[in-house]
């Protein structure tokens, strides 16, 4: 596409400025296309290297029929793992259809527990599903863990290392309920009820965050840990020695973050509330750009690529609201805005072209999703992140349950 020269006498200054803007947008689009082509080329190169390595391995082994079948199964298994890391349910379905896995729920649970080549976030997302099959597989998965004669912190270390705990409250509830039930079966007599184990597990997880998160300045002493756990054992208090051992264990060694074999980027110990591709409208230059968004810790992070180590921008959600909006150029839009300070810039930051962190220039953030359903899911997730902490809500509900019994 050719443009008229900027100095043409047929153009007004406003038209010349508009052409310059269009040129700039065109150049940015060409650069984006170039980067996408490079990414695609890298992916195809990795696939080719992988296939060549498998072919060499097959050639070096027994050329018989059994070797051929084994090589084919390995290929199907590898592809099934990749599918699982993108969409867990479809990955499991693929492995069953190609007879790499049977439909036996115990076998599926053992496959997830072994976890070779599987994304820890995808495992957690699948296990937290609400369908009856997911719940049965979750139960079988939990029972793959040996908790007998372990204290609660030791059991939690083992359990939380095998996947990434999801961000949705209902999924967390199902998974921690299953953990508490199995721990109490493996260690009868330690707690009076599974509710006690459930609440104390959350207390330990939150203690880990409070003691080891550098953003938490007020480190809780042991006495506060004792205080928040009063009356949780069927109305009675847990032995102070038991609480002291748990407190010291977390204080001396925080929970370890499991490595993600699927190369997924997650900023916190727990799975983000939501993540995915969205289009964001620029603040100064009004162009739409595709960005990878991660919602976690009451902030919205956006990246150029999923593999980037540092975000292009961070939007703290404190004091912000979110709503549906219409846009003449893009469908399925929603907007982040400050309802109390109209016309003022939102307190956010981004990296400029030189890699320096600078203040954002948005008075509001307009974002476009691929579908109306996806837009609504993002709005709900952002609203939940702004207003709620699922851990505290779950613990509060369980404490009320214990209080009502007594």
Short mmCIF file of C-alpha atoms in Angstrom, two decimals:
data_model
loop_
_atom_site.label_atom_id
_atom_site.label_comp_id
_atom_site.label_asym_id
_atom_site.label_seq_id
_atom_site.Cartn_x
_atom_site.Cartn_y
_atom_site.Cartn_z
CA UNK A 1 0.00 0.00 0.00
CA UNK A 2 1.46 3.35 -1.06
CA UNK A 3 0.84 6.68 0.65
CA UNK A 4 0.97 10.19 -0.73
CA UNK A 5 4.17 12.03 0.17
CA UNK A 6 3.92 14.01 3.40
CA UNK A 7 4.74 17.24 1.61
CA UNK A 8 1.94 16.98 -1.00
CA UNK A 9 0.18 20.29 -1.58
CA UNK A 10 -3.18 18.47 -1.81
CA UNK A 11 -3.08 17.52 1.87
CA UNK A 12 -3.85 19.61 4.92
CA UNK A 13 -1.65 19.47 8.01
CA UNK A 14 -4.24 17.30 9.77
CA UNK A 15 -4.31 14.87 6.83
CA UNK A 16 -0.51 14.71 6.76
CA UNK A 17 -0.46 13.98 10.49
CA UNK A 18 -3.08 11.26 9.99
CA UNK A 19 -0.97 9.67 7.24
CA UNK A 20 2.08 9.69 9.49
CA UNK A 21 0.03 7.96 12.19
CA UNK A 22 -1.18 5.35 9.69
CA UNK A 23 2.41 4.76 8.56
CA UNK A 24 3.47 4.26 12.15
CA UNK A 25 0.61 1.82 12.78
CA UNK A 26 1.48 -0.05 9.58
CA UNK A 27 5.10 -0.36 10.68
CA UNK A 28 4.05 -1.65 14.09
CA UNK A 29 1.80 -4.24 12.46
CA UNK A 30 4.61 -5.37 10.17
CA UNK A 31 6.91 -5.73 13.18
CA UNK A 32 4.25 -7.77 15.02
CA UNK A 33 3.82 -10.02 11.97
CA UNK A 34 7.58 -10.49 11.75
CA UNK A 35 7.79 -11.49 15.42
CA UNK A 36 4.89 -13.93 15.03
CA UNK A 37 6.56 -15.50 12.00
CA UNK A 38 9.77 -15.89 13.99
CA UNK A 39 7.87 -17.52 16.86
CA UNK A 40 6.14 -19.93 14.45
CA UNK A 41 9.47 -20.77 12.81
CA UNK A 42 10.99 -21.53 16.21
CA UNK A 43 8.09 -23.83 17.10
CA UNK A 44 8.37 -25.73 13.81
CA UNK A 45 12.13 -26.00 14.29
CA UNK A 46 11.63 -27.49 17.76
CA UNK A 47 9.07 -29.97 16.40
CA UNK A 48 11.42 -30.98 13.59
CA UNK A 49 14.31 -31.49 16.02
CA UNK A 50 12.07 -33.57 18.25
CA UNK A 51 10.87 -35.72 15.34
CA UNK A 52 14.42 -36.18 14.05
CA UNK A 53 15.61 -37.25 17.50
CA UNK A 54 12.81 -39.80 17.73
CA UNK A 55 13.58 -41.13 14.26
CA UNK A 56 17.27 -41.52 15.16
CA UNK A 57 16.34 -43.30 18.35
CA UNK A 58 14.03 -45.63 16.45
CA UNK A 59 16.71 -46.34 13.83
CA UNK A 60 19.27 -47.23 16.52
CA UNK A 61 16.89 -49.64 18.25
CA UNK A 62 15.52 -53.00 17.18
CA UNK A 63 13.86 -52.46 13.81
CA UNK A 64 11.28 -55.13 14.60
CA UNK A 65 7.55 -54.69 14.90
CA UNK A 66 7.61 -54.30 18.69
CA UNK A 67 10.08 -51.41 18.40
CA UNK A 68 7.88 -49.73 15.80
CA UNK A 69 4.84 -50.02 18.05
CA UNK A 70 6.77 -48.58 21.00
CA UNK A 71 8.00 -45.65 18.94
CA UNK A 72 4.47 -44.93 17.73
CA UNK A 73 3.15 -45.05 21.30
CA UNK A 74 5.85 -42.60 22.42
CA UNK A 75 4.82 -40.21 19.67
CA UNK A 76 1.17 -40.44 20.66
CA UNK A 77 2.08 -39.97 24.32
CA UNK A 78 4.17 -36.89 23.55
CA UNK A 79 1.40 -35.35 21.45
CA UNK A 80 -1.17 -36.21 24.12
CA UNK A 81 0.91 -34.43 26.77
CA UNK A 82 1.12 -31.32 24.61
CA UNK A 83 -2.63 -31.39 24.07
CA UNK A 84 -3.16 -31.82 27.82
CA UNK A 85 -1.02 -28.76 28.57
CA UNK A 86 -3.22 -26.69 26.25
CA UNK A 87 -6.59 -28.26 27.12
CA UNK A 88 -6.45 -30.95 29.86
CA UNK A 89 -9.80 -32.58 29.06
CA UNK A 90 -9.01 -32.87 25.34
CA UNK A 91 -5.55 -34.21 26.14
CA UNK A 92 -6.94 -37.01 28.32
CA UNK A 93 -9.58 -37.78 25.70
CA UNK A 94 -6.89 -37.98 22.99
CA UNK A 95 -4.75 -40.38 25.04
CA UNK A 96 -7.75 -42.63 25.73
CA UNK A 97 -8.93 -42.63 22.11
CA UNK A 98 -5.44 -43.64 20.95
CA UNK A 99 -5.20 -46.32 23.66
CA UNK A 100 -2.20 -44.73 25.38
CA UNK A 101 -4.34 -44.50 28.52
CA UNK A 102 -7.34 -46.60 29.47
CA UNK A 103 -10.53 -45.00 30.71
CA UNK A 104 -9.86 -46.42 34.17
CA UNK A 105 -9.93 -43.49 36.59
CA UNK A 106 -7.17 -44.95 38.76
CA UNK A 107 -4.84 -45.15 35.76
CA UNK A 108 -5.61 -41.55 34.77
CA UNK A 109 -4.94 -40.41 38.34
CA UNK A 110 -1.59 -42.23 38.41
CA UNK A 111 -0.68 -40.65 35.05
CA UNK A 112 -1.36 -37.20 36.49
CA UNK A 113 0.46 -37.99 39.74
CA UNK A 114 3.54 -39.15 37.83
CA UNK A 115 3.26 -35.90 35.89
CA UNK A 116 6.07 -36.41 33.37
CA UNK A 117 5.95 -33.63 30.77
CA UNK A 118 2.67 -32.29 32.15
CA UNK A 119 2.02 -28.68 33.03
CA UNK A 120 1.43 -28.35 36.80
CA UNK A 121 -1.14 -25.63 36.23
CA UNK A 122 -3.07 -27.81 33.78
CA UNK A 123 -3.04 -30.69 36.28
CA UNK A 124 -4.49 -28.46 38.99
CA UNK A 125 -7.12 -27.06 36.63
CA UNK A 126 -8.23 -30.55 35.57
CA UNK A 127 -8.33 -31.98 39.09
CA UNK A 128 -10.38 -29.03 40.31
CA UNK A 129 -13.15 -29.63 37.75
CA UNK A 130 -16.68 -30.03 39.06
CA UNK A 131 -17.78 -32.93 36.83
CA UNK A 132 -18.22 -36.23 38.66
CA UNK A 133 -15.37 -37.83 36.67
CA UNK A 134 -12.98 -35.02 37.65
CA UNK A 135 -13.99 -35.39 41.30
CA UNK A 136 -13.41 -39.16 41.20
CA UNK A 137 -10.03 -38.69 39.53
CA UNK A 138 -9.16 -36.05 42.15
CA UNK A 139 -9.95 -38.56 44.91
CA UNK A 140 -7.81 -41.23 43.25
CA UNK A 141 -5.02 -38.67 42.69
CA UNK A 142 -5.01 -37.67 46.37
CA UNK A 143 -4.83 -41.33 47.36
CA UNK A 144 -1.65 -41.70 45.29
CA UNK A 145 0.05 -39.71 48.09
CA UNK A 146 1.39 -41.44 51.18
CA UNK A 147 0.56 -39.23 54.17
CA UNK A 148 0.81 -41.80 56.96
CA UNK A 149 2.99 -40.63 59.89
CA UNK A 150 3.60 -37.21 58.29
CA UNK A 151 2.74 -34.00 60.10
CA UNK A 152 0.41 -31.62 58.28
CA UNK A 153 3.16 -29.41 56.82
CA UNK A 154 5.05 -32.43 55.46
CA UNK A 155 1.87 -33.72 53.83
CA UNK A 156 1.06 -30.31 52.36
CA UNK A 157 4.57 -30.00 50.92
CA UNK A 158 4.11 -33.31 49.12
CA UNK A 159 0.57 -32.55 47.98
CA UNK A 160 1.15 -28.98 46.74
CA UNK A 161 4.31 -30.04 44.88
CA UNK A 162 2.32 -32.35 42.59
CA UNK A 163 0.27 -29.59 40.90
CA UNK A 164 -0.51 -25.88 41.03
CA UNK A 165 -3.44 -25.02 43.26
CA UNK A 166 -6.10 -23.23 41.14
CA UNK A 167 -7.25 -19.70 41.86
CA UNK A 168 -11.01 -20.33 41.79
CA UNK A 169 -12.56 -20.71 45.24
CA UNK A 170 -14.76 -23.69 44.35
CA UNK A 171 -11.82 -25.63 42.89
CA UNK A 172 -9.66 -24.85 45.92
CA UNK A 173 -12.47 -26.03 48.19
CA UNK A 174 -12.87 -29.38 46.42
CA UNK A 175 -9.13 -30.08 46.34
CA UNK A 176 -8.44 -29.13 49.94
CA UNK A 177 -11.52 -31.07 51.09
CA UNK A 178 -10.15 -34.17 49.36
CA UNK A 179 -6.72 -33.56 50.92
CA UNK A 180 -8.17 -33.18 54.42
CA UNK A 181 -10.26 -36.35 54.12
CA UNK A 182 -7.31 -38.45 52.94
CA UNK A 183 -4.89 -37.01 55.50
CA UNK A 184 -7.28 -37.86 58.34
CA UNK A 185 -7.75 -41.40 57.00
CA UNK A 186 -3.96 -41.85 56.85
CA UNK A 187 -3.51 -40.37 60.34
CA UNK A 188 -6.52 -41.29 62.49
CA UNK A 189 -6.74 -39.53 65.84
CA UNK A 190 -4.60 -36.49 64.94
CA UNK A 191 -7.69 -34.27 64.50
CA UNK A 192 -11.24 -34.68 65.74
CA UNK A 193 -12.69 -33.94 62.30
CA UNK A 194 -11.75 -33.29 58.70
CA UNK A 195 -13.02 -29.71 59.18
CA UNK A 196 -10.16 -29.13 61.63
CA UNK A 197 -7.62 -30.42 59.12
CA UNK A 198 -9.20 -28.32 56.36
CA UNK A 199 -9.03 -25.06 58.34
CA UNK A 200 -5.54 -25.69 59.69
CA UNK A 201 -4.28 -26.47 56.18
CA UNK A 202 -5.44 -23.08 54.98
CA UNK A 203 -3.93 -21.43 58.05
CA UNK A 204 -0.58 -23.01 57.21
CA UNK A 205 -0.77 -21.94 53.56
CA UNK A 206 -1.61 -18.36 54.53
CA UNK A 207 1.14 -18.42 57.17
CA UNK A 208 3.61 -19.41 54.45
CA UNK A 209 2.57 -16.36 52.41
CA UNK A 210 2.72 -14.00 55.39
CA UNK A 211 6.16 -15.15 56.52
CA UNK A 212 7.87 -15.35 53.15
CA UNK A 213 6.18 -12.83 50.86
CA UNK A 214 8.51 -9.76 50.76
CA UNK A 215 5.48 -7.48 50.30
CA UNK A 216 4.13 -8.48 53.72
CA UNK A 217 5.94 -6.27 56.21
CA UNK A 218 4.04 -7.34 59.34
CA UNK A 219 5.33 -10.89 59.92
CA UNK A 220 2.94 -12.81 62.18
CA UNK A 221 4.39 -14.15 65.45
CA UNK A 222 3.59 -17.62 66.74
CA UNK A 223 1.04 -16.19 69.18
CA UNK A 224 -1.05 -14.82 66.29
CA UNK A 225 -0.97 -18.21 64.56
CA UNK A 226 -2.27 -19.79 67.78
CA UNK A 227 -4.95 -17.14 68.12
CA UNK A 228 -6.45 -17.54 64.67
CA UNK A 229 -6.70 -21.31 65.17
CA UNK A 230 -8.49 -21.25 68.52
CA UNK A 231 -11.60 -23.40 68.76
CA UNK A 232 -11.20 -25.09 65.36
CA UNK A 233 -10.95 -28.65 66.76
CA UNK A 234 -14.67 -29.30 67.30
CA UNK A 235 -14.81 -26.21 69.47
CA UNK A 236 -11.62 -27.02 71.35
CA UNK A 237 -8.02 -25.84 70.90
CA UNK A 238 -5.28 -27.84 69.22
CA UNK A 239 -2.18 -28.75 71.30
CA UNK A 240 0.23 -25.83 71.33
CA UNK A 241 3.15 -28.17 70.68
CA UNK A 242 1.52 -29.34 67.42
CA UNK A 243 0.99 -25.74 66.29
CA UNK A 244 4.54 -24.80 67.31
CA UNK A 245 6.01 -27.60 65.17
CA UNK A 246 3.95 -26.54 62.15
CA UNK A 247 4.84 -22.86 62.63
CA UNK A 248 8.57 -23.54 62.94
CA UNK A 249 8.56 -25.84 59.92
CA UNK A 250 7.06 -23.15 57.67
CA UNK A 251 9.19 -20.41 59.21
CA UNK A 252 12.40 -22.33 58.54
CA UNK A 253 11.48 -23.60 55.08
CA UNK A 254 8.78 -22.08 52.84
CA UNK A 255 6.75 -24.19 50.47
CA UNK A 256 8.65 -24.85 47.27
CA UNK A 257 7.21 -23.79 43.93
CA UNK A 258 6.84 -26.78 41.58
CA UNK A 259 8.55 -26.37 38.23
CA UNK A 260 6.20 -26.32 35.27
CA UNK A 261 7.27 -28.88 32.68
CA UNK A 262 4.95 -27.11 30.23
CA UNK A 263 6.97 -23.88 30.47
CA UNK A 264 3.99 -21.93 31.77
CA UNK A 265 4.64 -18.54 33.33
CA UNK A 266 3.02 -18.12 36.76
CA UNK A 267 4.04 -15.36 39.13
CA UNK A 268 2.77 -16.73 42.40
CA UNK A 269 2.66 -20.04 44.21
CA UNK A 270 -0.97 -20.43 43.27
CA UNK A 271 -2.41 -20.53 39.80
CA UNK A 272 -3.53 -17.11 38.53
CA UNK A 273 -7.24 -16.35 38.72
CA UNK A 274 -7.28 -16.17 34.94
CA UNK A 275 -4.92 -15.91 31.98
CA UNK A 276 -5.25 -15.69 28.21
CA UNK A 277 -4.91 -13.64 25.03
CA UNK A 278 -6.78 -10.33 24.78
CA UNK A 279 -6.57 -7.18 22.65
CA UNK A 280 -5.63 -3.97 24.48
CA UNK A 281 -6.16 -0.45 23.18
CA UNK A 282 -3.08 1.74 23.53
CA UNK A 283 -3.10 4.76 25.84
CA UNK A 284 -1.35 7.39 23.72
CA UNK A 285 -1.31 5.73 20.30
CA UNK A 286 -4.81 4.29 19.85
CA UNK A 287 -3.95 0.95 18.29
CA UNK A 288 -5.17 -2.50 19.31
CA UNK A 289 -2.43 -4.96 20.23
CA UNK A 290 -2.64 -8.63 21.17
CA UNK A 291 -1.29 -9.24 24.65
CA UNK A 292 -1.07 -12.20 27.04
CA UNK A 293 -2.88 -11.23 30.26
CA UNK A 294 -2.44 -12.77 33.72
CA UNK A 295 -4.78 -11.91 36.59
CA UNK A 296 -3.24 -12.56 40.00
CA UNK A 297 -2.56 -10.87 43.35
CA UNK A 298 -5.18 -8.16 42.67
CA UNK A 299 -3.16 -7.04 39.63
CA UNK A 300 -3.53 -7.48 35.89
CA UNK A 301 -0.22 -8.18 34.12
CA UNK A 302 0.18 -8.14 30.35
CA UNK A 303 2.99 -9.58 28.22
CA UNK A 304 3.94 -9.55 24.56
CA UNK A 305 4.45 -13.32 24.55
CA UNK A 306 3.59 -16.13 26.96
CA UNK A 307 7.27 -16.94 27.31
CA UNK A 308 8.31 -13.44 28.40
CA UNK A 309 9.89 -13.25 31.85
CA UNK A 310 8.90 -9.64 32.51
CA UNK A 311 5.50 -8.03 31.83
CA UNK A 312 5.07 -5.11 29.48
CA UNK A 313 2.73 -3.53 32.00
CA UNK A 314 1.11 -3.96 35.41
CA UNK A 315 -2.35 -2.63 36.30
CA UNK A 316 -3.08 -2.64 40.06
CA UNK A 317 -6.83 -3.23 40.44
CA UNK A 318 -7.19 -1.43 43.77
CA UNK A 319 -9.89 1.29 43.56
CA UNK A 320 -10.76 0.30 39.97
CA UNK A 321 -14.03 -0.99 38.53
CA UNK A 322 -14.79 -3.02 35.42
CA UNK A 323 -17.75 -2.84 33.03
CA UNK A 324 -18.88 -3.84 29.55
CA UNK A 325 -18.43 -1.18 26.87
CA UNK A 326 -19.09 -0.89 23.14
CA UNK A 327 -16.43 0.00 20.60
CA UNK A 328 -17.02 0.74 16.91
CA UNK A 329 -13.93 -1.23 15.84
CA UNK A 330 -13.76 -4.17 18.23
CA UNK A 331 -16.43 -6.52 19.66
CA UNK A 332 -16.73 -7.98 23.17
CA UNK A 333 -15.05 -5.07 24.96
CA UNK A 334 -14.75 -4.30 28.65
CA UNK A 335 -13.16 -1.37 30.44
CA UNK A 336 -11.14 -0.86 33.59
CA UNK A 337 -11.74 2.59 35.09
CA UNK A 338 -11.55 4.56 38.32
CA UNK A 339 -15.12 5.55 39.26
CA UNK A 340 -13.92 8.11 41.82
CA UNK A 341 -11.30 9.96 39.77
CA UNK A 342 -12.64 10.53 36.28
CA UNK A 343 -10.20 12.17 33.89
CA UNK A 344 -7.12 11.19 35.94
CA UNK A 345 -4.53 8.65 34.87
CA UNK A 346 -4.81 5.22 36.41
CA UNK A 347 -1.84 4.40 38.62
CA UNK A 348 -0.15 1.74 36.53
CA UNK A 349 3.25 1.12 35.00
CA UNK A 350 4.72 -0.23 31.78
CA UNK A 351 8.07 -0.62 30.03
CA UNK A 352 8.94 1.83 27.26
CA UNK A 353 10.89 1.10 24.08
CA UNK A 354 14.20 1.31 25.96
CA UNK A 355 13.08 -1.18 28.60
CA UNK A 356 12.64 1.48 31.29
CA UNK A 357 9.70 1.27 33.67
CA UNK A 358 7.50 4.35 33.23
CA UNK A 359 4.10 5.49 34.44
CA UNK A 360 1.15 4.41 32.32
CA UNK A 361 -0.80 6.97 30.32
CA UNK A 362 -4.28 5.46 30.52
CA UNK A 363 -7.31 7.17 32.02
CA UNK A 364 -9.05 3.85 31.42
CA UNK A 365 -8.11 0.51 29.88
CA UNK A 366 -10.26 -0.78 27.05
CA UNK A 367 -9.81 -4.50 26.33
CA UNK A 368 -11.39 -6.79 23.74
CA UNK A 369 -12.04 -10.52 24.17
CA UNK A 370 -12.57 -13.12 21.44
CA UNK A 371 -16.17 -13.95 22.41
CA UNK A 372 -18.95 -12.49 24.59
CA UNK A 373 -18.61 -15.45 26.96
CA UNK A 374 -14.88 -14.88 27.36
CA UNK A 375 -15.47 -11.17 27.99
CA UNK A 376 -18.02 -11.97 30.71
CA UNK A 377 -15.66 -14.51 32.32
CA UNK A 378 -12.86 -11.92 32.45
CA UNK A 379 -15.19 -9.32 33.96
CA UNK A 380 -16.34 -11.76 36.63
CA UNK A 381 -12.77 -12.85 37.42
CA UNK A 382 -11.58 -9.24 37.73
CA UNK A 383 -14.51 -8.31 39.96
CA UNK A 384 -13.81 -11.31 42.16
CA UNK A 385 -10.12 -10.41 42.37
CA UNK A 386 -10.96 -6.86 43.40
CA UNK A 387 -13.47 -7.77 46.11
CA UNK A 388 -12.64 -11.20 47.49
CA UNK A 389 -9.91 -13.40 48.88
CA UNK A 390 -11.07 -17.01 48.37
CA UNK A 391 -8.87 -18.39 51.14
CA UNK A 392 -10.36 -16.21 53.84
CA UNK A 393 -13.88 -16.79 52.55
CA UNK A 394 -13.44 -20.58 52.61
CA UNK A 395 -11.93 -20.61 56.09
CA UNK A 396 -14.63 -18.29 57.42
CA UNK A 397 -17.39 -20.52 56.05
CA UNK A 398 -15.83 -23.63 57.60
CA UNK A 399 -15.36 -21.96 60.98
CA UNK A 400 -19.04 -20.99 60.95
CA UNK A 401 -19.90 -24.61 60.25
CA UNK A 402 -17.91 -25.77 63.29
CA UNK A 403 -19.45 -23.06 65.48
CA UNK A 404 -22.99 -24.11 64.45
CA UNK A 405 -22.27 -27.69 65.56
CA UNK A 406 -21.25 -26.51 69.00
#
